[in-house]
């Protein structure tokens, strides 16, 4: 085992649609992180949970409402079962935890193992076997039990598997915040309540915490009875005695920050927002990225192969895309667009026109993301089409099964699609996943993102689009504050309100103002450029690749974490 290994803990890690143990952006980012670690030869391991029932498969009923279907998959078809087992105390019993492995191979020839922890074992009673059934269960005791398996059993499993030289434990969101508690317990060999400041500091020196959530409601909190039921009253009292509870409750974000020497947000703006939320901690920022080879379309990859040397091994070389002839940029996107439209026809039986301006809106359906903003003023949208020409809009995205407002958002989109039929073509594609996302980010003409600022932590879908020469039209929030150059890499909706903005979600005045501005930019800038000055539009495509695609990568992100968060220069031959 090489020295200097990074242990990356995440509640979800997306390695492909065939392993349906992820719900969206957090898991996709984790998968991209580990792929880039392998590309760079950074010694790393990933730790997550195996969900036998996955997240869910999404359907739509005749009214356009989301319907959840169970996921049918066999872990043995995609993962390697290992014999190692550990035990984790949950409540008044020991739960046996097994493990599966999937190896990620990198461009460097290095490999990164990803371990999936599993409680579906005959040694456990049925209730404990079900701990790793479903991702993001809504029952607090079940959720904290999952986080106990990840955080308390995970470090023990790494030791069991021979990963002894862990130099940094990276906690990807608060779900993993029990990892340092396990490290402290192992260090002491006795109750955590007896920890000295020196013991706590020794554990803190090995932990890094990344927060992805700028919304207070998005941070897991567990009341004392739940903590006592899952972790036991002794550990709950110990966490209180060493000062890492918040108002008597276990806030997993606070716990992770308390035990970490480096804490960061996932975009520069998000770092500022998180710092204001948690002023007692120092919060840095490392902006997210995406794994370039995973998210470029085949036609885009062939374009880069012709014109950009070493783009896979050194993503910054994509800045030289600025010299690619516009004719080739146009032809490459036309190919990706036709692939997408063929998939729409296959899935929905709807034939779309490749010459028509096509907008993509494909994100998790959550109220703050306002996926339906473009459709919220149907008469103005009809007038826009009458003025500047036809428009096609492709939607996709799931809502959490327990998120009523998110489900209502999907229904509103589909209701508006029926009302606009004949004037604007709106298509909702079911069951959003990695494969569909890859087609959308490469095949649409414009990527639309309109969250309520400053509630977007980062957002990586627009980065994937930029890689393929698809510019963003977005609210200035998250990553777009850094990637936006007006009329060069894309277009802004409204002004930059700054990190201190605190716009309410669902406010009709805010939504009406932003919808009017979105319609104005589409009508006066984007659509006329697309139809009237096509070469200038393709030039924006090219700059999106050269300026944004070359920077917003997980290759750059992993290098930043290695230097700043892990405080090491880790080489493949370390």
PDB file of C-alpha atoms in Angstrom, residues 98-236:
ATOM      1  CA  UNK A  98     -19.849  -6.088   4.556  1.00  0.00           C
ATOM      2  CA  UNK A  99     -18.277  -4.471   1.508  1.00  0.00           C
ATOM      3  CA  UNK A 100     -18.214  -4.508  -2.295  1.00  0.00           C
ATOM      4  CA  UNK A 101     -15.588  -2.974  -4.559  1.00  0.00           C
ATOM      5  CA  UNK A 102     -15.475  -1.235  -7.926  1.00  0.00           C
ATOM      6  CA  UNK A 103     -12.125  -0.113  -9.325  1.00  0.00           C
ATOM      7  CA  UNK A 104     -11.834   3.150 -11.248  1.00  0.00           C
ATOM      8  CA  UNK A 105      -8.961   3.176 -13.746  1.00  0.00           C
ATOM      9  CA  UNK A 106      -7.326   6.459 -14.712  1.00  0.00           C
ATOM     10  CA  UNK A 107      -5.594   7.883 -17.752  1.00  0.00           C
ATOM     11  CA  UNK A 108      -2.323   7.675 -15.779  1.00  0.00           C
ATOM     12  CA  UNK A 109      -2.660   3.924 -15.356  1.00  0.00           C
ATOM     13  CA  UNK A 110      -3.406   4.377 -11.645  1.00  0.00           C
ATOM     14  CA  UNK A 111      -6.494   2.849 -10.068  1.00  0.00           C
ATOM     15  CA  UNK A 112      -8.792   4.075  -7.303  1.00  0.00           C
ATOM     16  CA  UNK A 113     -10.901   1.489  -5.442  1.00  0.00           C
ATOM     17  CA  UNK A 114     -14.407   2.508  -4.425  1.00  0.00           C
ATOM     18  CA  UNK A 115     -15.903   0.591  -1.513  1.00  0.00           C
ATOM     19  CA  UNK A 116     -19.654   0.131  -1.054  1.00  0.00           C
ATOM     20  CA  UNK A 117     -20.635  -0.716   2.534  1.00  0.00           C
ATOM     21  CA  UNK A 118     -23.541  -3.126   2.932  1.00  0.00           C
ATOM     22  CA  UNK A 119     -25.666  -4.329   5.871  1.00  0.00           C
ATOM     23  CA  UNK A 120     -27.848  -6.738   3.876  1.00  0.00           C
ATOM     24  CA  UNK A 121     -26.209  -9.755   5.509  1.00  0.00           C
ATOM     25  CA  UNK A 122     -27.703 -12.878   7.139  1.00  0.00           C
ATOM     26  CA  UNK A 123     -25.901 -12.047  10.382  1.00  0.00           C
ATOM     27  CA  UNK A 124     -28.142  -8.984  10.833  1.00  0.00           C
ATOM     28  CA  UNK A 125     -31.803  -8.888  11.777  1.00  0.00           C
ATOM     29  CA  UNK A 126     -34.232  -7.680   9.066  1.00  0.00           C
ATOM     30  CA  UNK A 127     -34.344  -4.092  10.360  1.00  0.00           C
ATOM     31  CA  UNK A 128     -30.556  -3.797  10.229  1.00  0.00           C
ATOM     32  CA  UNK A 129     -30.367  -5.517   6.854  1.00  0.00           C
ATOM     33  CA  UNK A 130     -32.599  -2.699   5.563  1.00  0.00           C
ATOM     34  CA  UNK A 131     -30.239   0.096   6.664  1.00  0.00           C
ATOM     35  CA  UNK A 132     -28.602   0.089   3.229  1.00  0.00           C
ATOM     36  CA  UNK A 133     -31.820  -0.406   1.263  1.00  0.00           C
ATOM     37  CA  UNK A 134     -32.558   3.128   0.021  1.00  0.00           C
ATOM     38  CA  UNK A 135     -30.664   6.359  -0.495  1.00  0.00           C
ATOM     39  CA  UNK A 136     -31.773   9.364   1.609  1.00  0.00           C
ATOM     40  CA  UNK A 137     -34.511   7.751   3.622  1.00  0.00           C
ATOM     41  CA  UNK A 138     -36.732  10.348   5.257  1.00  0.00           C
ATOM     42  CA  UNK A 139     -36.973   8.683   8.682  1.00  0.00           C
ATOM     43  CA  UNK A 140     -34.432  10.326  11.034  1.00  0.00           C
ATOM     44  CA  UNK A 141     -33.438   7.124  12.852  1.00  0.00           C
ATOM     45  CA  UNK A 142     -32.912   5.351   9.543  1.00  0.00           C
ATOM     46  CA  UNK A 143     -30.945   8.275   8.100  1.00  0.00           C
ATOM     47  CA  UNK A 144     -28.633   8.536  11.122  1.00  0.00           C
ATOM     48  CA  UNK A 145     -28.174   4.753  11.069  1.00  0.00           C
ATOM     49  CA  UNK A 146     -26.949   5.024   7.485  1.00  0.00           C
ATOM     50  CA  UNK A 147     -24.584   7.822   8.440  1.00  0.00           C
ATOM     51  CA  UNK A 148     -23.316   5.716  11.335  1.00  0.00           C
ATOM     52  CA  UNK A 149     -22.510   2.879   8.949  1.00  0.00           C
ATOM     53  CA  UNK A 150     -20.676   5.260   6.623  1.00  0.00           C
ATOM     54  CA  UNK A 151     -18.832   7.223   9.297  1.00  0.00           C
ATOM     55  CA  UNK A 152     -18.202   4.677  12.044  1.00  0.00           C
ATOM     56  CA  UNK A 153     -17.772   1.487  10.015  1.00  0.00           C
ATOM     57  CA  UNK A 154     -16.013   3.101   7.048  1.00  0.00           C
ATOM     58  CA  UNK A 155     -12.634   3.845   8.691  1.00  0.00           C
ATOM     59  CA  UNK A 156     -12.608   0.395  10.320  1.00  0.00           C
ATOM     60  CA  UNK A 157     -13.288  -1.232   6.959  1.00  0.00           C
ATOM     61  CA  UNK A 158     -10.397   0.648   5.345  1.00  0.00           C
ATOM     62  CA  UNK A 159      -8.097  -0.700   8.058  1.00  0.00           C
ATOM     63  CA  UNK A 160      -9.465  -4.204   7.543  1.00  0.00           C
ATOM     64  CA  UNK A 161      -8.710  -3.922   3.820  1.00  0.00           C
ATOM     65  CA  UNK A 162      -5.107  -2.855   4.416  1.00  0.00           C
ATOM     66  CA  UNK A 163      -5.391   0.880   3.840  1.00  0.00           C
ATOM     67  CA  UNK A 164      -3.179   1.886   6.761  1.00  0.00           C
ATOM     68  CA  UNK A 165      -1.499   5.060   5.499  1.00  0.00           C
ATOM     69  CA  UNK A 166      -4.436   7.466   5.252  1.00  0.00           C
ATOM     70  CA  UNK A 167      -3.102  11.025   5.294  1.00  0.00           C
ATOM     71  CA  UNK A 168      -6.472  12.758   4.919  1.00  0.00           C
ATOM     72  CA  UNK A 169     -10.082  11.786   5.475  1.00  0.00           C
ATOM     73  CA  UNK A 170     -12.211  13.899   3.144  1.00  0.00           C
ATOM     74  CA  UNK A 171     -15.792  14.256   4.390  1.00  0.00           C
ATOM     75  CA  UNK A 172     -17.966  15.085   1.388  1.00  0.00           C
ATOM     76  CA  UNK A 173     -20.919  16.768   3.145  1.00  0.00           C
ATOM     77  CA  UNK A 174     -22.250  16.244   6.658  1.00  0.00           C
ATOM     78  CA  UNK A 175     -23.444  12.699   6.004  1.00  0.00           C
ATOM     79  CA  UNK A 176     -19.830  11.564   6.576  1.00  0.00           C
ATOM     80  CA  UNK A 177     -19.212  13.587   9.735  1.00  0.00           C
ATOM     81  CA  UNK A 178     -19.045  10.601  12.075  1.00  0.00           C
ATOM     82  CA  UNK A 179     -15.726   9.589  10.490  1.00  0.00           C
ATOM     83  CA  UNK A 180     -13.658  11.746  12.893  1.00  0.00           C
ATOM     84  CA  UNK A 181     -15.678  10.379  15.817  1.00  0.00           C
ATOM     85  CA  UNK A 182     -14.557   6.899  14.789  1.00  0.00           C
ATOM     86  CA  UNK A 183     -10.961   8.108  14.451  1.00  0.00           C
ATOM     87  CA  UNK A 184     -11.078   9.693  17.898  1.00  0.00           C
ATOM     88  CA  UNK A 185     -12.514   6.539  19.441  1.00  0.00           C
ATOM     89  CA  UNK A 186      -9.812   4.430  17.791  1.00  0.00           C
ATOM     90  CA  UNK A 187      -7.083   6.797  18.942  1.00  0.00           C
ATOM     91  CA  UNK A 188      -8.275   6.789  22.531  1.00  0.00           C
ATOM     92  CA  UNK A 189      -9.237   3.173  22.883  1.00  0.00           C
ATOM     93  CA  UNK A 190     -11.700   4.412  25.455  1.00  0.00           C
ATOM     94  CA  UNK A 191     -14.859   6.582  25.618  1.00  0.00           C
ATOM     95  CA  UNK A 192     -14.769   9.714  23.479  1.00  0.00           C
ATOM     96  CA  UNK A 193     -15.831  11.790  26.474  1.00  0.00           C
ATOM     97  CA  UNK A 194     -12.302  11.404  27.838  1.00  0.00           C
ATOM     98  CA  UNK A 195     -10.731  13.125  24.833  1.00  0.00           C
ATOM     99  CA  UNK A 196      -8.246  15.869  25.579  1.00  0.00           C
ATOM    100  CA  UNK A 197      -7.806  18.980  23.416  1.00  0.00           C
ATOM    101  CA  UNK A 198      -4.618  17.379  22.070  1.00  0.00           C
ATOM    102  CA  UNK A 199      -6.541  14.234  21.065  1.00  0.00           C
ATOM    103  CA  UNK A 200      -9.181  16.286  19.283  1.00  0.00           C
ATOM    104  CA  UNK A 201      -6.535  18.341  17.504  1.00  0.00           C
ATOM    105  CA  UNK A 202      -4.744  15.182  16.347  1.00  0.00           C
ATOM    106  CA  UNK A 203      -7.939  13.921  14.723  1.00  0.00           C
ATOM    107  CA  UNK A 204      -8.764  17.358  13.342  1.00  0.00           C
ATOM    108  CA  UNK A 205      -5.364  17.455  11.638  1.00  0.00           C
ATOM    109  CA  UNK A 206      -6.378  14.459   9.493  1.00  0.00           C
ATOM    110  CA  UNK A 207      -9.839  15.620   8.395  1.00  0.00           C
ATOM    111  CA  UNK A 208     -11.115  17.835   5.590  1.00  0.00           C
ATOM    112  CA  UNK A 209     -14.759  18.854   5.247  1.00  0.00           C
ATOM    113  CA  UNK A 210     -16.641  20.070   2.171  1.00  0.00           C
ATOM    114  CA  UNK A 211     -20.066  21.654   2.507  1.00  0.00           C
ATOM    115  CA  UNK A 212     -22.335  21.772  -0.536  1.00  0.00           C
ATOM    116  CA  UNK A 213     -25.452  23.329   0.960  1.00  0.00           C
ATOM    117  CA  UNK A 214     -26.088  27.091   1.270  1.00  0.00           C
ATOM    118  CA  UNK A 215     -29.609  26.523   2.617  1.00  0.00           C
ATOM    119  CA  UNK A 216     -29.949  25.948   6.402  1.00  0.00           C
ATOM    120  CA  UNK A 217     -32.710  23.360   5.895  1.00  0.00           C
ATOM    121  CA  UNK A 218     -30.349  21.271   3.793  1.00  0.00           C
ATOM    122  CA  UNK A 219     -28.066  20.369   6.711  1.00  0.00           C
ATOM    123  CA  UNK A 220     -28.885  17.128   8.522  1.00  0.00           C
ATOM    124  CA  UNK A 221     -29.903  17.690  12.153  1.00  0.00           C
ATOM    125  CA  UNK A 222     -30.856  15.007  14.651  1.00  0.00           C
ATOM    126  CA  UNK A 223     -32.662  15.578  17.948  1.00  0.00           C
ATOM    127  CA  UNK A 224     -31.276  14.073  21.174  1.00  0.00           C
ATOM    128  CA  UNK A 225     -33.719  11.110  21.297  1.00  0.00           C
ATOM    129  CA  UNK A 226     -32.667  10.075  17.767  1.00  0.00           C
ATOM    130  CA  UNK A 227     -28.979  10.442  18.647  1.00  0.00           C
ATOM    131  CA  UNK A 228     -29.469   8.345  21.776  1.00  0.00           C
ATOM    132  CA  UNK A 229     -31.416   5.672  19.877  1.00  0.00           C
ATOM    133  CA  UNK A 230     -28.775   5.294  17.158  1.00  0.00           C
ATOM    134  CA  UNK A 231     -25.426   6.256  18.690  1.00  0.00           C
ATOM    135  CA  UNK A 232     -26.288   5.486  22.291  1.00  0.00           C
ATOM    136  CA  UNK A 233     -26.714   7.960  25.138  1.00  0.00           C
ATOM    137  CA  UNK A 234     -23.021   7.756  26.102  1.00  0.00           C
ATOM    138  CA  UNK A 235     -21.755   8.919  22.710  1.00  0.00           C
ATOM    139  CA  UNK A 236     -24.430  11.605  22.527  1.00  0.00           C
TER     140      UNK A 236
END
